[in-house]
DNA sequence: ACCTGAACACCGTTCAAGT
DNA sequence: ACCTGAACACCGTTCAAGT
């Protein structure tokens, strides 16, 4: 159905608002609209207004809205590939730092995160990252035969946790008061349980607070990595 | 399903029964439509057609589409709460079984999974499950002070992994051939890397295959749980 | 060559009218 | 009391027309 997006390189004029449209400018504007108004807030008419053009001007540069969104994801993937320099230390910590980079880049545009994550592979446009991760898993001591499984689990945790975090943030911002009310409802039901539930309430408080999830994210990742390192992923006896 | 004793009832559409609308029947039909045509495929007009009624008949029972979707999520949450009987063994294995239950229930309606997961807490309607999980973490040997953090990480992994899995399945089904093409593109780029990439390709193959992610899911979960059990979630020295 | 604006089919929702 | 159908504002997209 969709043709491969045609690349159209063009000299960008010095102007900002007015001037010739380029794919780059459109993508940039689309991301800005998504940041401000969410994924659903990106309509062709809104985008046109943000660009100071008629809504239909975009169709000169992208065949589809889907095509446009693809380009938006591409732009995010390019940012993911710019891995910051990190001190080479324990391979586990390299992997944690890599994951933290993913997390911080994706959370820069939380409303975009679900879109990026719905792609087939996070490494789709970043085979170098995949190679780095594999190398680190190897030097952590993982058996080659276990690495695909471990990568799948780690990727699931990574993307899943981040996307979930991003959608929670979006939801929190969107419903405001009602969010607190829902938490109150859960607390109320907890109190009706027969035994002491102070710890359960602490769990909920932790989840209510906006901060701390970076630490939870890294802690969970570390636990999983060390679990893999020690060969503790199998149920009982090891048989492969 | 035959209806022998039933009086002449008009059959509308393929096997749809007429009769008085109830919230239950509407929710049921909504889930069926979502299963067949995805979240975007659930429109009020489609839903009305599935019920053999005018689209607007639904508004007699739900104030909103959002209200309807809330009821749909509630129905799913009720299924989540029906924990199957499981052999009480190692607490880690109880937690794994609990997570597997979540996964299998959510994957029964993959198109619904993102909706369920976007709620503030998976335990929102299931404080009993939260209590069970906390008790298991305790008897695994976790410090009370670490349990909120561990629960947050585990919940993130659980929901994130499942939702990601569900959306991949949806995407796979939706794009069909193009999905394979994307994998081919990644493979191609991998081959251009300087060193041997057979292991990287194995990672991609693993992710391509539909089966095996249940094992990866449980393996990652086990690794994380044992990592927590051994206190390996902290970066270097333990200081709390 | 690039952009515009009317037009079309579809969406959620309102409202007056039907039974 | 429950359901219907026209109507409204909005959406993605097509197409003929503007510059």
Short mmCIF file of C-alpha atoms in Angstrom, two decimals, chain A residues 164 207, chain B residues 80 102 116 119-126 155 158-159:
data_model
loop_
_atom_site.label_atom_id
_atom_site.label_comp_id
_atom_site.label_asym_id
_atom_site.label_seq_id
_atom_site.Cartn_x
_atom_site.Cartn_y
_atom_site.Cartn_z
CA UNK A 164 4.44 2.24 30.56
CA UNK A 207 3.98 4.21 42.29
CA UNK B 80 -7.35 -11.00 35.84
CA UNK B 102 -1.53 -12.10 33.82
CA UNK B 116 -5.69 -2.27 30.31
CA UNK B 119 -4.45 2.23 33.87
CA UNK B 120 -2.67 3.63 36.90
CA UNK B 121 -2.12 0.33 38.65
CA UNK B 122 -2.55 -3.20 37.42
CA UNK B 123 -3.71 -3.96 40.91
CA UNK B 124 -6.31 -1.25 40.71
CA UNK B 125 -9.13 -3.73 40.90
CA UNK B 126 -7.18 -6.50 42.52
CA UNK B 155 5.15 -4.45 37.45
CA UNK B 158 5.25 -7.53 33.55
CA UNK B 159 2.95 -5.03 31.91
#
